[in-house]
Amino acid sequence: MNSFTADFEEIRRRAREHMEDGPITEAYQADRQKVIDVLNEVLATEIVCTLRYKAHYYLAQGIHSQGVADEFLQHAQEEQLHADMVAKRITELNGKPNFNPDGLHTRSHAEYKEGTKLEDMIREDLVAERIAIGTYSEIIRWLGNDDPTTRRMIEEILAKEEEHADDLAKLLVRLGVASDGH
Ligand SMILES: [Fe+2]
Ligand SMILES: [Fe+2]
């Protein structure tokens, strides 16, 4: 492996040049505006997922399924945490996190579907998680080494979405409604 070398004089000079850009320096290789736009879609996805899990939490309580309801609540809290992580990263990139409810559903990768039966709720959540897993994996590949901080954050969120999908698949098995091998 080659030893790490860098023109430290030049890096220090550039760091002073755009102090108002905060953590964004000349070393940032990605298209900042495109990353902000993509992160606003992720933010919308996380907000929609938070709302859907919250709805499912309250609906499930009505049909006496405390175990499942608790799982929904935990997921809602974790999606909210993801939304906060993404919004914070957007501001670090000098962008504006979009919390506008207008167009929220269009910006989101995943859908807001309620369902009435417990198993329908779990299935809708599983579909949404699998969509998020697919699009976040794409974002990670797209970012490559151009913005390692954003990539690491999306990787961390992706790992949690995979855990959510696994929780939901196991809930379906527990309820005895898992589809046979599909
Ligand atoms: Fe999430
Ligand atoms: Fe999730």
PDB file of C-alpha atoms and ligand atoms in Angstrom:
ATOM      1  CA  MET A   1       0.000   0.000   0.000  1.00  0.00           C
ATOM      2  CA  ASN A   2       1.292   3.473  -0.877  1.00  0.00           C
ATOM      3  CA  SER A   3       2.051   5.806   1.990  1.00  0.00           C
ATOM      4  CA  PHE A   4      -0.413   8.638   2.494  1.00  0.00           C
ATOM      5  CA  THR A   5       0.866  11.948   1.175  1.00  0.00           C
ATOM      6  CA  ALA A   6      -0.920  15.247   0.826  1.00  0.00           C
ATOM      7  CA  ASP A   7      -0.047  18.859   0.140  1.00  0.00           C
ATOM      8  CA  PHE A   8      -0.757  20.123   3.636  1.00  0.00           C
ATOM      9  CA  GLU A   9       0.189  23.721   2.815  1.00  0.00           C
ATOM     10  CA  GLU A  10      -2.412  23.762   0.045  1.00  0.00           C
ATOM     11  CA  ILE A  11      -5.066  22.026   2.179  1.00  0.00           C
ATOM     12  CA  ARG A  12      -4.550  24.585   4.986  1.00  0.00           C
ATOM     13  CA  ARG A  13      -4.761  27.490   2.523  1.00  0.00           C
ATOM     14  CA  ARG A  14      -8.014  26.175   1.013  1.00  0.00           C
ATOM     15  CA  ALA A  15      -9.490  25.480   4.460  1.00  0.00           C
ATOM     16  CA  ARG A  16      -9.172  29.194   5.262  1.00  0.00           C
ATOM     17  CA  GLU A  17     -10.555  30.252   1.892  1.00  0.00           C
ATOM     18  CA  HIS A  18     -14.183  29.129   2.411  1.00  0.00           C
ATOM     19  CA  MET A  19     -14.595  29.130   6.171  1.00  0.00           C
ATOM     20  CA  GLU A  20     -18.308  29.890   5.774  1.00  0.00           C
ATOM     21  CA  ASP A  21     -18.761  26.476   4.092  1.00  0.00           C
ATOM     22  CA  GLY A  22     -18.127  24.834   7.489  1.00  0.00           C
ATOM     23  CA  PRO A  23     -17.093  21.199   7.092  1.00  0.00           C
ATOM     24  CA  ILE A  24     -17.321  21.313   3.279  1.00  0.00           C
ATOM     25  CA  THR A  25     -13.808  21.779   1.866  1.00  0.00           C
ATOM     26  CA  GLU A  26     -12.175  21.358  -1.535  1.00  0.00           C
ATOM     27  CA  ALA A  27     -11.624  17.711  -0.495  1.00  0.00           C
ATOM     28  CA  TYR A  28     -15.373  17.100  -0.896  1.00  0.00           C
ATOM     29  CA  GLN A  29     -15.683  15.131  -4.130  1.00  0.00           C
ATOM     30  CA  ALA A  30     -19.436  14.674  -4.513  1.00  0.00           C
ATOM     31  CA  ASP A  31     -21.961  16.953  -6.235  1.00  0.00           C
ATOM     32  CA  ARG A  32     -23.168  18.688  -3.066  1.00  0.00           C
ATOM     33  CA  GLN A  33     -26.552  19.796  -4.448  1.00  0.00           C
ATOM     34  CA  LYS A  34     -27.318  16.313  -5.789  1.00  0.00           C
ATOM     35  CA  VAL A  35     -26.414  14.748  -2.438  1.00  0.00           C
ATOM     36  CA  ILE A  36     -28.699  17.252  -0.656  1.00  0.00           C
ATOM     37  CA  ASP A  37     -31.560  16.410  -3.060  1.00  0.00           C
ATOM     38  CA  VAL A  38     -31.088  12.667  -2.531  1.00  0.00           C
ATOM     39  CA  LEU A  39     -30.893  13.149   1.257  1.00  0.00           C
ATOM     40  CA  ASN A  40     -34.162  15.105   1.172  1.00  0.00           C
ATOM     41  CA  GLU A  41     -35.770  12.057  -0.467  1.00  0.00           C
ATOM     42  CA  VAL A  42     -34.318   9.875   2.293  1.00  0.00           C
ATOM     43  CA  LEU A  43     -35.647  12.378   4.872  1.00  0.00           C
ATOM     44  CA  ALA A  44     -39.139  12.154   3.328  1.00  0.00           C
ATOM     45  CA  THR A  45     -38.889   8.337   3.348  1.00  0.00           C
ATOM     46  CA  GLU A  46     -37.960   8.300   7.041  1.00  0.00           C
ATOM     47  CA  ILE A  47     -40.777  10.724   7.939  1.00  0.00           C
ATOM     48  CA  VAL A  48     -43.368   8.667   6.009  1.00  0.00           C
ATOM     49  CA  CYS A  49     -42.076   5.484   7.708  1.00  0.00           C
ATOM     50  CA  THR A  50     -42.257   7.162  11.136  1.00  0.00           C
ATOM     51  CA  LEU A  51     -45.870   8.186  10.488  1.00  0.00           C
ATOM     52  CA  ARG A  52     -46.872   4.754   9.164  1.00  0.00           C
ATOM     53  CA  TYR A  53     -45.366   2.938  12.166  1.00  0.00           C
ATOM     54  CA  LYS A  54     -47.014   5.420  14.550  1.00  0.00           C
ATOM     55  CA  ALA A  55     -50.384   4.781  12.895  1.00  0.00           C
ATOM     56  CA  HIS A  56     -49.805   1.018  13.142  1.00  0.00           C
ATOM     57  CA  TYR A  57     -48.800   1.338  16.799  1.00  0.00           C
ATOM     58  CA  TYR A  58     -52.109   2.981  17.717  1.00  0.00           C
ATOM     59  CA  LEU A  59     -54.174   0.739  15.420  1.00  0.00           C
ATOM     60  CA  ALA A  60     -52.568  -2.417  16.817  1.00  0.00           C
ATOM     61  CA  GLN A  61     -53.335  -1.368  20.386  1.00  0.00           C
ATOM     62  CA  GLY A  62     -57.018  -1.316  19.431  1.00  0.00           C
ATOM     63  CA  ILE A  63     -56.831  -4.970  18.396  1.00  0.00           C
ATOM     64  CA  HIS A  64     -55.029  -6.113  21.552  1.00  0.00           C
ATOM     65  CA  SER A  65     -51.640  -7.052  20.182  1.00  0.00           C
ATOM     66  CA  GLN A  66     -49.302  -5.503  22.680  1.00  0.00           C
ATOM     67  CA  GLY A  67     -46.207  -7.377  21.499  1.00  0.00           C
ATOM     68  CA  VAL A  68     -46.655  -6.312  17.885  1.00  0.00           C
ATOM     69  CA  ALA A  69     -47.642  -2.769  18.910  1.00  0.00           C
ATOM     70  CA  ASP A  70     -44.421  -2.454  20.927  1.00  0.00           C
ATOM     71  CA  GLU A  71     -42.428  -3.507  17.874  1.00  0.00           C
ATOM     72  CA  PHE A  72     -44.213  -0.855  15.757  1.00  0.00           C
ATOM     73  CA  LEU A  73     -43.463   1.812  18.368  1.00  0.00           C
ATOM     74  CA  GLN A  74     -39.770   0.885  18.514  1.00  0.00           C
ATOM     75  CA  HIS A  75     -39.531   1.045  14.720  1.00  0.00           C
ATOM     76  CA  ALA A  76     -41.308   4.435  14.686  1.00  0.00           C
ATOM     77  CA  GLN A  77     -38.757   5.794  17.158  1.00  0.00           C
ATOM     78  CA  GLU A  78     -35.844   4.441  15.131  1.00  0.00           C
ATOM     79  CA  GLU A  79     -37.203   5.921  11.860  1.00  0.00           C
ATOM     80  CA  GLN A  80     -37.539   9.266  13.672  1.00  0.00           C
ATOM     81  CA  LEU A  81     -33.905   8.981  14.722  1.00  0.00           C
ATOM     82  CA  HIS A  82     -32.950   8.332  11.087  1.00  0.00           C
ATOM     83  CA  ALA A  83     -34.891  11.424   9.977  1.00  0.00           C
ATOM     84  CA  ASP A  84     -32.928  13.495  12.520  1.00  0.00           C
ATOM     85  CA  MET A  85     -29.570  12.075  11.385  1.00  0.00           C
ATOM     86  CA  VAL A  86     -30.382  12.855   7.735  1.00  0.00           C
ATOM     87  CA  ALA A  87     -31.662  16.386   8.481  1.00  0.00           C
ATOM     88  CA  LYS A  88     -28.483  17.123  10.455  1.00  0.00           C
ATOM     89  CA  ARG A  89     -26.292  15.887   7.596  1.00  0.00           C
ATOM     90  CA  ILE A  90     -28.213  18.082   5.106  1.00  0.00           C
ATOM     91  CA  THR A  91     -27.456  21.145   7.225  1.00  0.00           C
ATOM     92  CA  GLU A  92     -23.765  20.128   7.446  1.00  0.00           C
ATOM     93  CA  LEU A  93     -23.777  20.146   3.632  1.00  0.00           C
ATOM     94  CA  ASN A  94     -25.203  23.688   3.804  1.00  0.00           C
ATOM     95  CA  GLY A  95     -28.559  22.500   2.494  1.00  0.00           C
ATOM     96  CA  LYS A  96     -32.098  22.962   3.805  1.00  0.00           C
ATOM     97  CA  PRO A  97     -33.879  19.883   5.185  1.00  0.00           C
ATOM     98  CA  ASN A  98     -37.324  19.721   3.577  1.00  0.00           C
ATOM     99  CA  PHE A  99     -39.999  19.061   6.217  1.00  0.00           C
ATOM    100  CA  ASN A 100     -42.809  20.457   4.061  1.00  0.00           C
ATOM    101  CA  PRO A 101     -45.835  18.106   4.219  1.00  0.00           C
ATOM    102  CA  ASP A 102     -46.743  19.224   0.676  1.00  0.00           C
ATOM    103  CA  GLY A 103     -45.221  16.656  -1.664  1.00  0.00           C
ATOM    104  CA  LEU A 104     -43.907  14.530   1.199  1.00  0.00           C
ATOM    105  CA  HIS A 105     -45.402  11.363  -0.246  1.00  0.00           C
ATOM    106  CA  THR A 106     -43.986  12.085  -3.715  1.00  0.00           C
ATOM    107  CA  ARG A 107     -40.489  12.693  -2.341  1.00  0.00           C
ATOM    108  CA  SER A 108     -40.588   9.504  -0.249  1.00  0.00           C
ATOM    109  CA  HIS A 109     -39.341   6.216  -1.704  1.00  0.00           C
ATOM    110  CA  ALA A 110     -41.689   4.188   0.491  1.00  0.00           C
ATOM    111  CA  GLU A 111     -45.468   4.454   0.677  1.00  0.00           C
ATOM    112  CA  TYR A 112     -47.865   5.279   3.488  1.00  0.00           C
ATOM    113  CA  LYS A 113     -50.314   2.384   3.691  1.00  0.00           C
ATOM    114  CA  GLU A 114     -52.263   1.669   6.848  1.00  0.00           C
ATOM    115  CA  GLY A 115     -54.105  -1.636   6.510  1.00  0.00           C
ATOM    116  CA  THR A 116     -56.705  -2.763   9.010  1.00  0.00           C
ATOM    117  CA  LYS A 117     -55.652  -6.306   9.854  1.00  0.00           C
ATOM    118  CA  LEU A 118     -52.475  -6.774  11.840  1.00  0.00           C
ATOM    119  CA  GLU A 119     -50.874  -8.982   9.207  1.00  0.00           C
ATOM    120  CA  ASP A 120     -51.631  -6.412   6.471  1.00  0.00           C
ATOM    121  CA  MET A 121     -49.895  -3.732   8.543  1.00  0.00           C
ATOM    122  CA  ILE A 122     -46.839  -5.933   9.010  1.00  0.00           C
ATOM    123  CA  ARG A 123     -46.778  -6.770   5.300  1.00  0.00           C
ATOM    124  CA  GLU A 124     -46.992  -3.077   4.303  1.00  0.00           C
ATOM    125  CA  ASP A 125     -44.160  -2.281   6.709  1.00  0.00           C
ATOM    126  CA  LEU A 126     -42.077  -5.109   5.289  1.00  0.00           C
ATOM    127  CA  VAL A 127     -42.646  -3.847   1.721  1.00  0.00           C
ATOM    128  CA  ALA A 128     -41.619  -0.319   2.783  1.00  0.00           C
ATOM    129  CA  GLU A 129     -38.478  -1.621   4.525  1.00  0.00           C
ATOM    130  CA  ARG A 130     -37.512  -3.625   1.442  1.00  0.00           C
ATOM    131  CA  ILE A 131     -37.956  -0.542  -0.768  1.00  0.00           C
ATOM    132  CA  ALA A 132     -35.753   1.487   1.602  1.00  0.00           C
ATOM    133  CA  ILE A 133     -33.147  -1.305   1.630  1.00  0.00           C
ATOM    134  CA  GLY A 134     -33.099  -1.240  -2.179  1.00  0.00           C
ATOM    135  CA  THR A 135     -32.809   2.522  -2.630  1.00  0.00           C
ATOM    136  CA  TYR A 136     -30.343   3.049   0.258  1.00  0.00           C
ATOM    137  CA  SER A 137     -28.081   0.328  -1.207  1.00  0.00           C
ATOM    138  CA  GLU A 138     -28.155   2.231  -4.506  1.00  0.00           C
ATOM    139  CA  ILE A 139     -27.283   5.501  -2.758  1.00  0.00           C
ATOM    140  CA  ILE A 140     -24.305   3.854  -1.019  1.00  0.00           C
ATOM    141  CA  ARG A 141     -22.972   2.577  -4.360  1.00  0.00           C
ATOM    142  CA  TRP A 142     -23.605   5.970  -5.994  1.00  0.00           C
ATOM    143  CA  LEU A 143     -21.734   7.885  -3.262  1.00  0.00           C
ATOM    144  CA  GLY A 144     -18.744   5.558  -3.476  1.00  0.00           C
ATOM    145  CA  ASN A 145     -15.781   7.398  -1.983  1.00  0.00           C
ATOM    146  CA  ASP A 146     -16.998  10.886  -2.912  1.00  0.00           C
ATOM    147  CA  ASP A 147     -18.705  11.605   0.426  1.00  0.00           C
ATOM    148  CA  PRO A 148     -17.619   9.006   3.011  1.00  0.00           C
ATOM    149  CA  THR A 149     -19.465  10.683   5.914  1.00  0.00           C
ATOM    150  CA  THR A 150     -22.829  10.585   4.160  1.00  0.00           C
ATOM    151  CA  ARG A 151     -22.128   7.055   2.926  1.00  0.00           C
ATOM    152  CA  ARG A 152     -21.319   5.851   6.466  1.00  0.00           C
ATOM    153  CA  MET A 153     -24.540   7.386   7.757  1.00  0.00           C
ATOM    154  CA  ILE A 154     -26.631   5.698   5.048  1.00  0.00           C
ATOM    155  CA  GLU A 155     -24.814   2.404   5.748  1.00  0.00           C
ATOM    156  CA  GLU A 156     -25.752   2.693   9.419  1.00  0.00           C
ATOM    157  CA  ILE A 157     -29.387   3.428   8.517  1.00  0.00           C
ATOM    158  CA  LEU A 158     -29.415   0.551   5.989  1.00  0.00           C
ATOM    159  CA  ALA A 159     -28.243  -1.910   8.664  1.00  0.00           C
ATOM    160  CA  LYS A 160     -31.156  -0.829  10.874  1.00  0.00           C
ATOM    161  CA  GLU A 161     -33.685  -1.176   8.003  1.00  0.00           C
ATOM    162  CA  GLU A 162     -32.416  -4.730   7.419  1.00  0.00           C
ATOM    163  CA  GLU A 163     -32.952  -5.437  11.126  1.00  0.00           C
ATOM    164  CA  HIS A 164     -36.503  -4.008  10.840  1.00  0.00           C
ATOM    165  CA  ALA A 165     -37.266  -6.203   7.814  1.00  0.00           C
ATOM    166  CA  ASP A 166     -36.003  -9.223   9.740  1.00  0.00           C
ATOM    167  CA  ASP A 167     -38.163  -8.329  12.791  1.00  0.00           C
ATOM    168  CA  LEU A 168     -41.240  -8.049  10.546  1.00  0.00           C
ATOM    169  CA  ALA A 169     -40.577 -11.321   8.710  1.00  0.00           C
ATOM    170  CA  LYS A 170     -40.278 -13.052  12.108  1.00  0.00           C
ATOM    171  CA  LEU A 171     -43.528 -11.441  13.294  1.00  0.00           C
ATOM    172  CA  LEU A 172     -45.321 -12.904  10.269  1.00  0.00           C
ATOM    173  CA  VAL A 173     -43.920 -16.348  11.121  1.00  0.00           C
ATOM    174  CA  ARG A 174     -44.989 -15.924  14.750  1.00  0.00           C
ATOM    175  CA  LEU A 175     -48.505 -15.002  13.667  1.00  0.00           C
ATOM    176  CA  GLY A 176     -48.504 -18.025  11.363  1.00  0.00           C
ATOM    177  CA  VAL A 177     -49.236 -15.965   8.269  1.00  0.00           C
ATOM    178  CA  ALA A 178     -45.842 -16.039   6.534  1.00  0.00           C
ATOM    179  CA  SER A 179     -46.175 -16.881   2.854  1.00  0.00           C
ATOM    180  CA  ASP A 180     -44.640 -20.301   2.131  1.00  0.00           C
ATOM    181  CA  GLY A 181     -41.137 -19.592   1.022  1.00  0.00           C
ATOM    182  CA  HIS A 182     -41.931 -16.574  -1.191  1.00  0.00           C
TER     183      HIS A 182
HETATM  184 FE    FE B   1     -35.278   4.331   8.775  1.00  0.00          FE
HETATM  185 FE    FE B   2     -37.031   0.784   9.021  1.00  0.00          FE
END
